[in-house]
């Protein structure tokens, strides 16, 4: 067996807060979870402030339960972040609260992450670009897990597309692979790597073999993954010949 076979383990999350898109990919049988963030909510037409976000989150969480829905907090102030995360966590059993690894000035939000995990709240540490950020997030999660009997899955989101824009796709691949090796080497449990910022079908193909547990894919990229001009041509040929064959019966 290929010794790199564990690099292929992968689930697909839908990177969208659009109900119709989520329903579509559930009906395709390929939705293992959903991720959102404030930008995605805006793009998906979520209105009505926090109440609007709550209603949309509850609706998506219900659609995909028991699979996870990531909902991002809207503050980078540590105290407010804790309170907001605790509140969002009550919206549904399958919510994972997204917290950025640092605040806008680069200040650590690891205390928030550690605390939330220790309270039994599932956390998705987001907006990470580097190996160092990811392993520090994993350590904080692991320390939080040691303080609770709750065994929820936690996530570390590496924004591979944004890494690629600056350093190339291979660098993103390297970060993902090394973080996975690090998690496995230390036998960390209940922590899964999400590949974020997926931009193209080529990204999907490359990062499916990166060691990440999950790729979160925007609907428009996911739709493109299915289409091939030669497949369409082949289907036309089959349909034409099927109709000729039927006429000969
Ligand atoms: C997923 O969890 C992320 O929020 C998302 O993939 C970010 O992608 P972006 O780089 O397009 O903002």
Coordinates of C-alpha atoms and ligand atoms in Angstrom, one line a residue:
X1 CA 0.0 0.0 0.0
X2 CA 1.2 3.5 -0.8
X3 CA 2.8 4.8 2.4
X4 CA 1.3 8.3 1.7
X5 CA -2.2 6.8 1.6
X6 CA -3.3 8.7 4.7
X7 CA -2.7 11.9 2.7
X8 CA -5.8 11.1 0.7
X9 CA -8.3 11.0 3.5
X10 CA -10.8 13.8 2.7
X11 CA -14.3 15.1 3.4
X12 CA -16.0 17.9 1.4
X13 CA -17.5 20.9 3.2
X14 CA -19.6 23.5 1.2
X15 CA -18.1 27.0 1.7
X16 CA -21.4 28.8 1.5
X17 CA -24.4 30.2 3.5
X18 CA -26.7 29.8 0.5
X19 CA -29.5 27.4 1.4
X20 CA -30.2 26.4 -2.2
X21 CA -26.5 25.6 -2.8
X22 CA -26.3 23.6 0.4
X23 CA -29.4 21.7 -0.5
X24 CA -28.1 21.0 -3.9
X25 CA -24.9 19.4 -2.7
X26 CA -26.7 17.5 0.0
X27 CA -28.9 16.1 -2.8
X28 CA -25.7 15.1 -4.7
X29 CA -24.6 13.1 -1.7
X30 CA -21.3 15.0 -1.3
X31 CA -21.8 17.4 1.6
X32 CA -20.0 16.4 4.8
X33 CA -20.4 19.8 6.4
X34 CA -20.7 23.6 5.8
X35 CA -18.4 26.5 6.5
X36 CA -19.4 30.2 6.6
X37 CA -17.7 33.5 7.5
X38 CA -18.9 37.1 7.5
X39 CA -17.8 37.6 3.8
X40 CA -19.6 34.4 2.7
X41 CA -22.8 35.4 4.7
X42 CA -22.8 38.8 3.0
X43 CA -22.3 37.2 -0.5
X44 CA -25.1 34.7 0.3
X45 CA -27.6 37.5 1.0
X46 CA -27.8 37.1 4.8
X47 CA -29.5 40.2 6.2
X48 CA -31.0 41.2 9.5
X49 CA -27.9 41.5 11.7
X50 CA -27.2 38.9 14.3
X51 CA -30.8 37.6 14.3
X52 CA -30.6 37.1 10.5
X53 CA -27.4 35.2 10.9
X54 CA -28.8 33.1 13.7
X55 CA -31.9 32.1 11.6
X56 CA -29.7 31.2 8.6
X57 CA -27.3 29.3 10.8
X58 CA -30.1 27.3 12.5
X59 CA -31.6 26.5 9.1
X60 CA -28.3 25.2 7.6
X61 CA -27.4 23.4 10.8
X62 CA -30.8 21.6 10.7
X63 CA -30.3 20.7 7.0
X64 CA -26.9 19.1 7.5
X65 CA -27.2 17.7 11.1
X66 CA -25.3 15.9 12.5
X67 CA -22.6 17.2 10.2
X68 CA -20.9 20.4 11.3
X69 CA -21.6 24.0 10.4
X70 CA -18.9 26.6 11.1
X71 CA -20.1 30.0 12.1
X72 CA -17.6 32.8 12.6
X73 CA -17.7 35.3 15.4
X74 CA -17.8 39.0 14.4
X75 CA -15.3 40.5 16.8
X76 CA -11.6 40.1 17.5
X77 CA -11.9 41.4 21.1
X78 CA -11.1 38.4 23.3
X79 CA -13.8 39.0 26.0
X80 CA -16.5 39.7 23.4
X81 CA -15.3 36.7 21.4
X82 CA -15.8 34.4 24.3
X83 CA -19.3 35.6 25.0
X84 CA -20.3 35.6 21.3
X85 CA -18.9 32.1 20.8
X86 CA -20.8 30.8 23.8
X87 CA -24.0 32.3 22.4
X88 CA -23.5 30.9 18.9
X89 CA -22.8 27.5 20.3
X90 CA -26.3 27.4 21.7
X91 CA -27.9 27.8 18.2
X92 CA -27.5 24.1 17.3
X93 CA -25.7 21.0 18.5
X94 CA -23.6 20.8 15.3
X95 CA -22.2 24.3 15.4
X96 CA -18.4 24.8 15.4
X97 CA -17.4 28.4 16.3
X98 CA -14.9 30.0 14.0
X99 CA -12.2 32.1 15.7
X100 CA -9.4 33.8 13.8
X101 CA -5.9 32.8 15.1
X102 CA -5.0 36.4 15.9
X103 CA -6.8 39.7 16.2
X104 CA -6.3 42.3 13.5
X105 CA -3.0 43.5 15.1
X106 CA -1.5 40.0 15.3
X107 CA -2.4 39.6 19.0
X108 CA -3.0 36.0 20.1
X109 CA -6.5 34.7 20.3
X110 CA -5.2 31.3 21.6
X111 CA -6.6 32.1 25.1
X112 CA -10.1 32.3 23.6
X113 CA -9.5 29.1 21.7
X114 CA -8.1 27.2 24.7
X115 CA -10.9 28.4 26.9
X116 CA -13.8 27.5 24.5
X117 CA -12.4 24.0 23.9
X118 CA -12.1 23.5 27.6
X119 CA -15.8 24.5 27.9
X120 CA -16.7 21.7 25.5
X121 CA -17.4 24.1 22.6
X122 CA -16.3 23.0 19.1
X123 CA -13.8 25.5 17.6
X124 CA -12.7 26.1 14.0
X125 CA -9.4 28.1 14.2
X126 CA -9.4 30.2 11.0
X127 CA -7.5 32.5 8.7
X128 CA -4.3 30.5 9.2
X129 CA -1.5 30.7 6.6
X130 CA 1.5 29.1 8.2
X131 CA 2.8 25.8 9.8
X132 CA 3.6 27.7 13.0
X133 CA 0.1 29.1 13.4
X134 CA -1.5 25.7 12.8
X135 CA 0.6 23.8 15.3
X136 CA 0.1 26.5 18.0
X137 CA -3.7 26.3 17.3
X138 CA -3.5 22.5 17.6
X139 CA -1.6 22.8 20.9
X140 CA -4.2 25.2 22.4
X141 CA -7.0 22.9 21.3
X142 CA -5.2 19.8 22.7
X143 CA -4.7 21.6 26.0
X144 CA -8.4 22.6 26.1
X145 CA -9.3 19.0 25.4
X146 CA -7.3 17.9 28.4
X147 CA -9.6 20.0 30.6
X148 CA -12.9 18.6 29.4
X149 CA -14.6 15.2 29.0
X150 CA -16.4 16.5 25.9
X151 CA -15.1 14.9 22.7
X152 CA -16.1 17.2 19.9
X153 CA -14.2 17.5 16.7
X154 CA -12.2 20.8 16.3
X155 CA -10.9 22.2 13.1
X156 CA -7.8 24.1 12.0
X157 CA -8.4 26.0 8.8
X158 CA -5.4 26.7 6.5
X159 CA -6.2 29.2 3.8
X160 CA -4.3 27.4 1.1
X161 CA -5.6 29.7 -1.7
X162 CA -4.3 32.8 0.0
X163 CA -1.0 31.1 0.8
X164 CA -0.7 30.3 -2.9
X165 CA -1.5 33.8 -4.1
X166 CA 1.7 34.9 -2.2
X167 CA 4.0 31.8 -2.3
X168 CA 2.6 29.4 -4.9
X169 CA 0.4 26.2 -4.6
X170 CA 3.4 24.0 -3.7
X171 CA 4.1 26.0 -0.6
X172 CA 0.4 25.6 0.4
X173 CA 0.7 21.9 -0.3
X174 CA 3.9 21.7 1.9
X175 CA 2.2 23.5 4.8
X176 CA -0.8 21.2 4.7
X177 CA 1.3 18.0 4.5
X178 CA 3.6 19.0 7.3
X179 CA 0.8 20.1 9.6
X180 CA -0.8 16.7 9.0
X181 CA 2.5 14.9 9.7
X182 CA 2.9 16.9 12.9
X183 CA -0.6 16.1 14.1
X184 CA -0.1 12.4 13.4
X185 CA 3.4 12.3 14.9
X186 CA 2.0 13.7 18.2
X187 CA -1.0 11.5 18.0
X188 CA -3.4 14.4 18.3
X189 CA -7.0 13.3 18.2
X190 CA -10.2 15.2 17.5
X191 CA -8.5 17.9 15.4
X192 CA -9.0 18.0 11.7
X193 CA -7.4 20.2 9.0
X194 CA -9.6 22.1 6.7
X195 CA -8.2 23.5 3.4
X196 CA -9.8 27.0 2.9
X197 CA -9.7 29.5 0.1
X198 CA -10.1 26.9 -2.6
X199 CA -10.2 28.7 -5.9
X200 CA -10.1 26.2 -8.8
X201 CA -10.7 22.5 -9.7
X202 CA -6.9 22.2 -9.9
X203 CA -6.7 23.3 -6.3
X204 CA -9.2 20.6 -5.4
X205 CA -7.1 18.0 -7.1
X206 CA -3.8 19.0 -5.6
X207 CA -5.0 19.6 -2.1
X208 CA -7.0 16.4 -2.0
X209 CA -3.6 14.7 -1.7
X210 CA -2.2 17.1 0.9
X211 CA -3.0 15.3 4.2
X212 CA -5.9 17.6 5.0
X213 CA -9.0 15.9 6.4
X214 CA -11.4 18.3 4.7
X215 CA -11.6 20.6 1.7
X216 CA -14.1 23.4 2.0
X217 CA -15.2 24.3 -1.6
X218 CA -17.2 27.2 -2.8
X219 CA -20.3 26.1 -4.9
X220 CA -19.0 27.7 -8.1
X221 CA -15.7 25.7 -7.9
X222 CA -17.5 22.5 -6.9
X223 CA -19.8 22.7 -10.0
X224 CA -16.8 23.2 -12.2
X225 CA -15.2 20.0 -10.8
X226 CA -17.8 17.9 -12.5
X227 CA -17.7 19.3 -16.0
X228 CA -15.5 18.2 -18.8
X229 CA -16.0 19.2 -22.5
X230 CA -15.2 15.6 -23.6
X231 CA -17.7 14.1 -21.1
X232 CA -20.4 16.4 -22.6
X233 CA -19.4 15.3 -26.1
X234 CA -19.5 11.7 -25.1
X235 CA -23.0 12.0 -23.6
X236 CA -24.2 13.6 -26.9
X237 CA -22.7 10.7 -28.8
X238 CA -24.4 8.1 -26.5
X239 CA -27.8 9.9 -26.7
X240 CA -27.6 10.1 -30.5
X241 CA -26.7 6.5 -30.9
X242 CA -29.3 5.4 -28.3
X243 CA -32.0 7.1 -30.3
X244 CA -30.8 5.5 -33.5
X245 CA -30.7 2.1 -31.8
X246 CA -34.2 2.5 -30.4
X247 CA -35.6 3.4 -33.9
X248 CA -34.2 0.1 -35.2
X249 CA -36.1 -2.0 -32.7
Ligands
LIG1 C1 -13.4 28.6 5.0 O1 -13.7 28.2 6.1 C2 -13.0 30.0 4.8 O2 -13.7 30.9 5.5 C3 -12.9 30.3 3.3 O3 -12.5 29.2 2.5 C4 -12.1 31.5 3.1 O4 -11.8 31.7 1.8 P1 -11.4 33.1 1.1 O5 -9.9 33.2 1.0 O6 -12.0 33.1 -0.2 O7 -11.9 34.2 2.0

